[in-house]
Amino acid sequence: MQITEMLLTNKTARPGIKISPKALVIHWTANENKGANARANRSYFNQPTTEASAHYIVDDKEIIRCLPENEMGYHVGAKSYTPDAQKQLSVYPNNCTIGIEMCVNADGSFQAMYHKTLELVADILTRYKWGIERIWRHHDITGKNCPAFFTADDCAHKYFGTGAADAWNCFKQDIHNLLTSNPQKPQSHVDNCNIQVALPAKGILRAGVSYLPVRMVAEALGGIVGWEADTKRVTVNGQQLDVSIENGIAYAATRKLAAVLGREAVWEQATKTVTLVPKSQNTG
Ligand SMILES: [Zn+2]
């Protein structure tokens, strides 16, 4: 399983409040238009006026992580909550749940998206040592018709050919089967995934060499940045780096920065994108 991390930078959707998750909430995007995939939904969450978010968005091609699991998202807010949710979760369930949005864009494969969601849910349950009773529908918490293919019979028939209650039970059974018959090694930290981070400062391309902002990239990848003000020496994980200062930000050559972070830089010419991959994952 691969997770693409594209954390939101929009503060109205990502307040940065720390949470201790107790449960998972399953949603659907309710947008069956072509192109309404995970990236499009993530872009919507990241618009400055959006006050909604979820931790993960899954389509048929990828799983995008929009929020760290220990930060609050705005995915189950409502005027009132079901007695079960108030009793088992909290009086404000956003403050203890991980939200997953399932995409239903017409140009994607529902089956492929469904299987990616199963893998993600199984991984989360494994990491937290939770059983399938920790999986809630949005509907179970607020009464909202979400995800409609697990709450409304007509929608369930369209996607599964069964009623909604059967479809929901089948989803939970599929996860149970994945956990018991085909146990996965838990994905303990994000370094096991390919990471895409939205950086507040852009990289620089000069004479065919790319440069990245040292502190932002290093810290996003768990590196420790050191700075000696008198000698202007910059270190990452204890190794010195040659840097140039632009507008108060230290930049280093991408390849050298990648090396001290135990990664390799892969350059994609068409989009002028650089990806830092763990050394073992770089197959060219
Ligand atoms: Zn929902």
GROMACS .gro file of C-alpha atoms and ligand atoms in nm:
model
  285
    1MET     CA    1   0.000   0.000   0.000
    2GLN     CA    2   0.125   0.344  -0.084
    3ILE     CA    3   0.004   0.665   0.074
    4THR     CA    4   0.069   1.003  -0.083
    5GLU     CA    5   0.104   1.265   0.184
    6MET     CA    6  -0.024   1.605   0.073
    7LEU     CA    7  -0.097   1.773   0.402
    8LEU     CA    8  -0.340   2.062   0.392
    9THR     CA    9  -0.196   2.407   0.447
   10ASN     CA   10  -0.539   2.571   0.475
   11LYS     CA   11  -0.598   2.659   0.839
   12THR     CA   12  -0.979   2.673   0.808
   13ALA     CA   13  -0.971   2.300   0.726
   14ARG     CA   14  -0.664   2.206   0.931
   15PRO     CA   15  -0.678   2.376   1.270
   16GLY     CA   16  -0.374   2.187   1.401
   17ILE     CA   17  -0.554   2.068   1.716
   18LYS     CA   18  -0.404   1.745   1.850
   19ILE     CA   19  -0.637   1.448   1.901
   20SER     CA   20  -0.612   1.090   2.027
   21PRO     CA   21  -0.818   0.891   1.778
   22LYS     CA   22  -1.068   0.633   1.905
   23ALA     CA   23  -1.247   0.540   1.584
   24LEU     CA   24  -1.264   0.566   1.206
   25VAL     CA   25  -1.541   0.736   1.012
   26ILE     CA   26  -1.624   0.632   0.656
   27HIS     CA   27  -1.760   0.894   0.413
   28TRP     CA   28  -1.822   0.924   0.044
   29THR     CA   29  -1.752   1.239  -0.154
   30ALA     CA   30  -2.107   1.234  -0.297
   31ASN     CA   31  -1.961   1.368  -0.621
   32GLU     CA   32  -2.003   1.132  -0.915
   33ASN     CA   33  -1.872   1.379  -1.172
   34LYS     CA   34  -1.576   1.288  -1.387
   35GLY     CA   35  -1.253   1.419  -1.240
   36ALA     CA   36  -1.385   1.431  -0.879
   37ASN     CA   37  -1.093   1.216  -0.768
   38ALA     CA   38  -0.875   1.226  -0.457
   39ARG     CA   39  -0.654   1.510  -0.578
   40ALA     CA   40  -0.954   1.723  -0.679
   41ASN     CA   41  -1.114   1.670  -0.336
   42ARG     CA   42  -0.786   1.750  -0.165
   43SER     CA   43  -0.763   2.074  -0.368
   44TYR     CA   44  -1.116   2.159  -0.254
   45PHE     CA   45  -1.022   2.102   0.111
   46ASN     CA   46  -0.720   2.326   0.066
   47GLN     CA   47  -0.912   2.625  -0.068
   48PRO     CA   48  -0.891   2.907   0.188
   49THR     CA   49  -1.272   2.923   0.227
   50THR     CA   50  -1.327   2.548   0.287
   51GLU     CA   51  -1.411   2.450   0.642
   52ALA     CA   52  -1.427   2.076   0.577
   53SER     CA   53  -1.155   1.812   0.568
   54ALA     CA   54  -1.078   1.447   0.623
   55HIS     CA   55  -0.760   1.262   0.705
   56TYR     CA   56  -0.764   1.046   0.393
   57ILE     CA   57  -0.920   1.059   0.048
   58VAL     CA   58  -0.919   0.739  -0.156
   59ASP     CA   59  -0.982   0.703  -0.528
   60ASP     CA   60  -0.906   0.416  -0.764
   61LYS     CA   61  -0.546   0.533  -0.817
   62GLU     CA   62  -0.420   0.661  -0.484
   63ILE     CA   63  -0.468   0.724  -0.116
   64ILE     CA   64  -0.399   1.084  -0.018
   65ARG     CA   65  -0.328   1.179   0.341
   66CYS     CA   66  -0.449   1.533   0.404
   67LEU     CA   67  -0.405   1.545   0.782
   68PRO     CA   68  -0.181   1.365   1.029
   69GLU     CA   69  -0.394   1.110   1.218
   70ASN     CA   70  -0.329   1.290   1.546
   71GLU     CA   71  -0.474   1.619   1.421
   72MET     CA   72  -0.841   1.711   1.414
   73GLY     CA   73  -1.029   1.730   1.085
   74TYR     CA   74  -1.375   1.873   1.016
   75HIS     CA   75  -1.565   1.573   0.877
   76VAL     CA   76  -1.845   1.485   1.122
   77GLY     CA   77  -1.949   1.821   1.264
   78ALA     CA   78  -2.327   1.859   1.313
   79LYS     CA   79  -2.586   2.033   1.527
   80SER     CA   80  -2.657   1.711   1.711
   81TYR     CA   81  -2.512   1.363   1.743
   82THR     CA   82  -2.662   1.019   1.796
   83PRO     CA   83  -2.673   0.888   2.154
   84ASP     CA   84  -2.433   0.608   2.056
   85ALA     CA   85  -2.178   0.853   1.921
   86GLN     CA   86  -2.200   1.075   2.227
   87LYS     CA   87  -2.163   0.776   2.456
   88GLN     CA   88  -1.886   0.589   2.272
   89LEU     CA   89  -1.698   0.876   2.105
   90SER     CA   90  -1.753   1.223   2.248
   91VAL     CA   91  -1.994   1.515   2.245
   92TYR     CA   92  -1.789   1.649   1.951
   93PRO     CA   93  -1.674   1.344   1.755
   94ASN     CA   94  -1.436   1.538   1.528
   95ASN     CA   95  -1.209   1.547   1.830
   96CYS     CA   96  -1.147   1.171   1.841
   97THR     CA   97  -1.200   1.025   1.493
   98ILE     CA   98  -1.006   0.966   1.171
   99GLY     CA   99  -1.209   1.049   0.859
  100ILE     CA  100  -1.182   0.863   0.529
  101GLU     CA  101  -1.348   0.992   0.211
  102MET     CA  102  -1.428   0.736  -0.061
  103CYS     CA  103  -1.437   0.887  -0.412
  104VAL     CA  104  -1.713   0.794  -0.658
  105ASN     CA  105  -1.597   0.987  -0.965
  106ALA     CA  106  -1.751   0.843  -1.282
  107ASP     CA  107  -1.412   0.816  -1.456
  108GLY     CA  108  -1.265   0.598  -1.181
  109SER     CA  109  -1.306   0.230  -1.099
  110PHE     CA  110  -1.533   0.188  -0.796
  111GLN     CA  111  -1.393  -0.162  -0.735
  112ALA     CA  112  -1.032  -0.039  -0.730
  113MET     CA  113  -1.123   0.247  -0.495
  114TYR     CA  114  -1.313   0.005  -0.270
  115HIS     CA  115  -1.012  -0.228  -0.242
  116LYS     CA  116  -0.774   0.059  -0.167
  117THR     CA  117  -1.010   0.168   0.110
  118LEU     CA  118  -1.013  -0.184   0.256
  119GLU     CA  119  -0.633  -0.185   0.268
  120LEU     CA  120  -0.617   0.156   0.432
  121VAL     CA  121  -0.880   0.070   0.694
  122ALA     CA  122  -0.712  -0.263   0.769
  123ASP     CA  123  -0.379  -0.085   0.811
  124ILE     CA  124  -0.523   0.170   1.054
  125LEU     CA  125  -0.702  -0.098   1.258
  126THR     CA  126  -0.381  -0.299   1.275
  127ARG     CA  127  -0.169  -0.005   1.386
  128TYR     CA  128  -0.411   0.099   1.662
  129LYS     CA  129  -0.500  -0.263   1.753
  130TRP     CA  130  -0.867  -0.187   1.691
  131GLY     CA  131  -1.145  -0.428   1.591
  132ILE     CA  132  -1.401  -0.364   1.318
  133GLU     CA  133  -1.643  -0.220   1.579
  134ARG     CA  134  -1.426   0.095   1.562
  135ILE     CA  135  -1.549   0.162   1.206
  136TRP     CA  136  -1.840   0.404   1.190
  137ARG     CA  137  -2.039   0.542   0.902
  138HIS     CA  138  -2.085   0.919   0.905
  139HIS     CA  139  -2.455   0.825   0.926
  140ASP     CA  140  -2.406   0.645   1.258
  141ILE     CA  141  -2.277   0.966   1.418
  142THR     CA  142  -2.500   1.240   1.279
  143GLY     CA  143  -2.776   1.069   1.080
  144LYS     CA  144  -2.646   1.219   0.755
  145ASN     CA  145  -2.698   1.010   0.443
  146CYS     CA  146  -2.326   0.937   0.411
  147PRO     CA  147  -2.181   0.725   0.263
  148ALA     CA  148  -2.504   0.680   0.066
  149PHE     CA  149  -2.400   0.342  -0.077
  150PHE     CA  150  -2.393   0.213   0.283
  151THR     CA  151  -2.706   0.394   0.404
  152ALA     CA  152  -2.957   0.420   0.117
  153ASP     CA  153  -3.085   0.111  -0.062
  154ASP     CA  154  -3.116   0.271  -0.407
  155CYS     CA  155  -2.754   0.389  -0.397
  156ALA     CA  156  -2.632   0.056  -0.256
  157HIS     CA  157  -2.807  -0.128  -0.539
  158LYS     CA  158  -2.630   0.090  -0.793
  159TYR     CA  159  -2.283   0.019  -0.654
  160PHE     CA  160  -2.315  -0.326  -0.495
  161GLY     CA  161  -2.635  -0.481  -0.626
  162THR     CA  162  -2.758  -0.529  -0.268
  163GLY     CA  163  -2.936  -0.330   0.000
  164ALA     CA  164  -2.744  -0.079   0.211
  165ALA     CA  165  -2.733  -0.284   0.531
  166ASP     CA  166  -2.590  -0.583   0.339
  167ALA     CA  167  -2.335  -0.363   0.162
  168TRP     CA  168  -2.215  -0.218   0.493
  169ASN     CA  169  -2.191  -0.560   0.657
  170CYS     CA  170  -2.003  -0.687   0.355
  171PHE     CA  171  -1.753  -0.399   0.381
  172LYS     CA  172  -1.684  -0.481   0.744
  173GLN     CA  173  -1.659  -0.852   0.664
  174ASP     CA  174  -1.411  -0.778   0.383
  175ILE     CA  175  -1.195  -0.587   0.629
  176HIS     CA  176  -1.224  -0.863   0.885
  177ASN     CA  177  -1.115  -1.113   0.619
  178LEU     CA  178  -0.821  -0.896   0.520
  179LEU     CA  179  -0.712  -0.874   0.883
  180THR     CA  180  -0.743  -1.243   0.959
  181SER     CA  181  -0.674  -1.436   0.639
  182ASN     CA  182  -0.414  -1.202   0.493
  183PRO     CA  183  -0.260  -1.007   0.779
  184GLN     CA  184  -0.054  -0.709   0.667
  185LYS     CA  185   0.252  -0.577   0.835
  186PRO     CA  186   0.145  -0.250   0.992
  187GLN     CA  187   0.274   0.062   0.829
  188SER     CA  188   0.431   0.208   1.140
  189HIS     CA  189   0.541   0.542   1.007
  190VAL     CA  190   0.506   0.754   0.702
  191ASP     CA  191   0.865   0.697   0.588
  192ASN     CA  192   0.744   0.365   0.456
  193CYS     CA  193   0.537   0.556   0.204
  194ASN     CA  194   0.623   0.787  -0.077
  195ILE     CA  195   0.562   1.134   0.053
  196GLN     CA  196   0.444   1.440  -0.127
  197VAL     CA  197   0.459   1.748   0.088
  198ALA     CA  198   0.318   2.085  -0.002
  199LEU     CA  199   0.599   2.326   0.081
  200PRO     CA  200   0.535   2.691   0.164
  201ALA     CA  201   0.851   2.789  -0.029
  202LYS     CA  202   0.924   2.662  -0.379
  203GLY     CA  203   1.237   2.494  -0.499
  204ILE     CA  204   1.478   2.671  -0.731
  205LEU     CA  205   1.603   2.548  -1.065
  206ARG     CA  206   1.929   2.708  -1.173
  207ALA     CA  207   2.162   2.598  -1.453
  208GLY     CA  208   2.006   2.253  -1.458
  209VAL     CA  209   2.051   2.197  -1.084
  210SER     CA  210   1.755   2.197  -0.848
  211TYR     CA  211   1.773   2.341  -0.497
  212LEU     CA  212   1.529   2.286  -0.211
  213PRO     CA  213   1.463   2.477   0.111
  214VAL     CA  214   1.669   2.284   0.365
  215ARG     CA  215   1.467   2.321   0.683
  216MET     CA  216   1.121   2.259   0.534
  217VAL     CA  217   1.226   1.949   0.344
  218ALA     CA  218   1.446   1.805   0.618
  219GLU     CA  219   1.187   1.852   0.891
  220ALA     CA  220   0.908   1.713   0.671
  221LEU     CA  221   1.119   1.397   0.644
  222GLY     CA  222   1.209   1.382   1.012
  223GLY     CA  223   1.563   1.522   0.976
  224ILE     CA  224   1.729   1.741   1.237
  225VAL     CA  225   1.856   2.076   1.114
  226GLY     CA  226   2.144   2.255   1.286
  227TRP     CA  227   2.257   2.612   1.226
  228GLU     CA  228   2.566   2.794   1.351
  229ALA     CA  229   2.500   3.164   1.324
  230ASP     CA  230   2.865   3.278   1.345
  231THR     CA  231   3.005   3.046   1.077
  232LYS     CA  232   2.673   3.018   0.883
  233ARG     CA  233   2.725   2.641   0.882
  234VAL     CA  234   2.411   2.435   0.820
  235THR     CA  235   2.394   2.069   0.917
  236VAL     CA  236   2.128   1.807   0.859
  237ASN     CA  237   2.144   1.497   1.078
  238GLY     CA  238   2.491   1.614   1.183
  239GLN     CA  239   2.630   1.640   0.828
  240GLN     CA  240   2.735   1.974   0.688
  241LEU     CA  241   2.564   2.103   0.375
  242ASP     CA  242   2.667   2.378   0.134
  243VAL     CA  243   2.379   2.622   0.124
  244SER     CA  244   2.288   2.948  -0.040
  245ILE     CA  245   2.059   3.192   0.136
  246GLU     CA  246   1.769   3.335  -0.066
  247ASN     CA  247   1.523   3.568   0.106
  248GLY     CA  248   1.635   3.438   0.443
  249ILE     CA  249   1.579   3.074   0.349
  250ALA     CA  250   1.871   2.829   0.322
  251TYR     CA  251   1.867   2.622   0.002
  252ALA     CA  252   2.080   2.318  -0.076
  253ALA     CA  253   2.130   2.115  -0.391
  254THR     CA  254   1.853   1.855  -0.402
  255ARG     CA  255   2.083   1.557  -0.449
  256LYS     CA  256   2.304   1.650  -0.156
  257LEU     CA  257   2.008   1.723   0.069
  258ALA     CA  258   1.848   1.391  -0.031
  259ALA     CA  259   2.170   1.205   0.049
  260VAL     CA  260   2.195   1.333   0.408
  261LEU     CA  261   1.829   1.235   0.457
  262GLY     CA  262   1.899   0.880   0.333
  263ARG     CA  263   1.704   0.937   0.014
  264GLU     CA  264   1.757   0.969  -0.355
  265ALA     CA  265   1.621   1.240  -0.579
  266VAL     CA  266   1.421   1.137  -0.884
  267TRP     CA  267   1.366   1.412  -1.137
  268GLU     CA  268   1.067   1.421  -1.368
  269GLN     CA  269   1.144   1.653  -1.657
  270ALA     CA  270   0.790   1.689  -1.794
  271THR     CA  271   0.648   1.838  -1.476
  272LYS     CA  272   0.980   1.965  -1.334
  273THR     CA  273   0.901   1.771  -1.017
  274VAL     CA  274   1.157   1.624  -0.786
  275THR     CA  275   1.067   1.327  -0.566
  276LEU     CA  276   1.280   1.214  -0.274
  277VAL     CA  277   1.243   0.838  -0.244
  278PRO     CA  278   1.390   0.606   0.018
  279LYS     CA  279   1.710   0.458  -0.128
  280SER     CA  280   1.578   0.103  -0.140
  281GLN     CA  281   1.262   0.209  -0.325
  282ASN     CA  282   1.435   0.378  -0.615
  283THR     CA  283   1.406   0.138  -0.904
  284GLY     CA  284   1.489   0.400  -1.161
  285ZN      ZN  285  -1.968   1.210   0.536
   0.00000   0.00000   0.00000
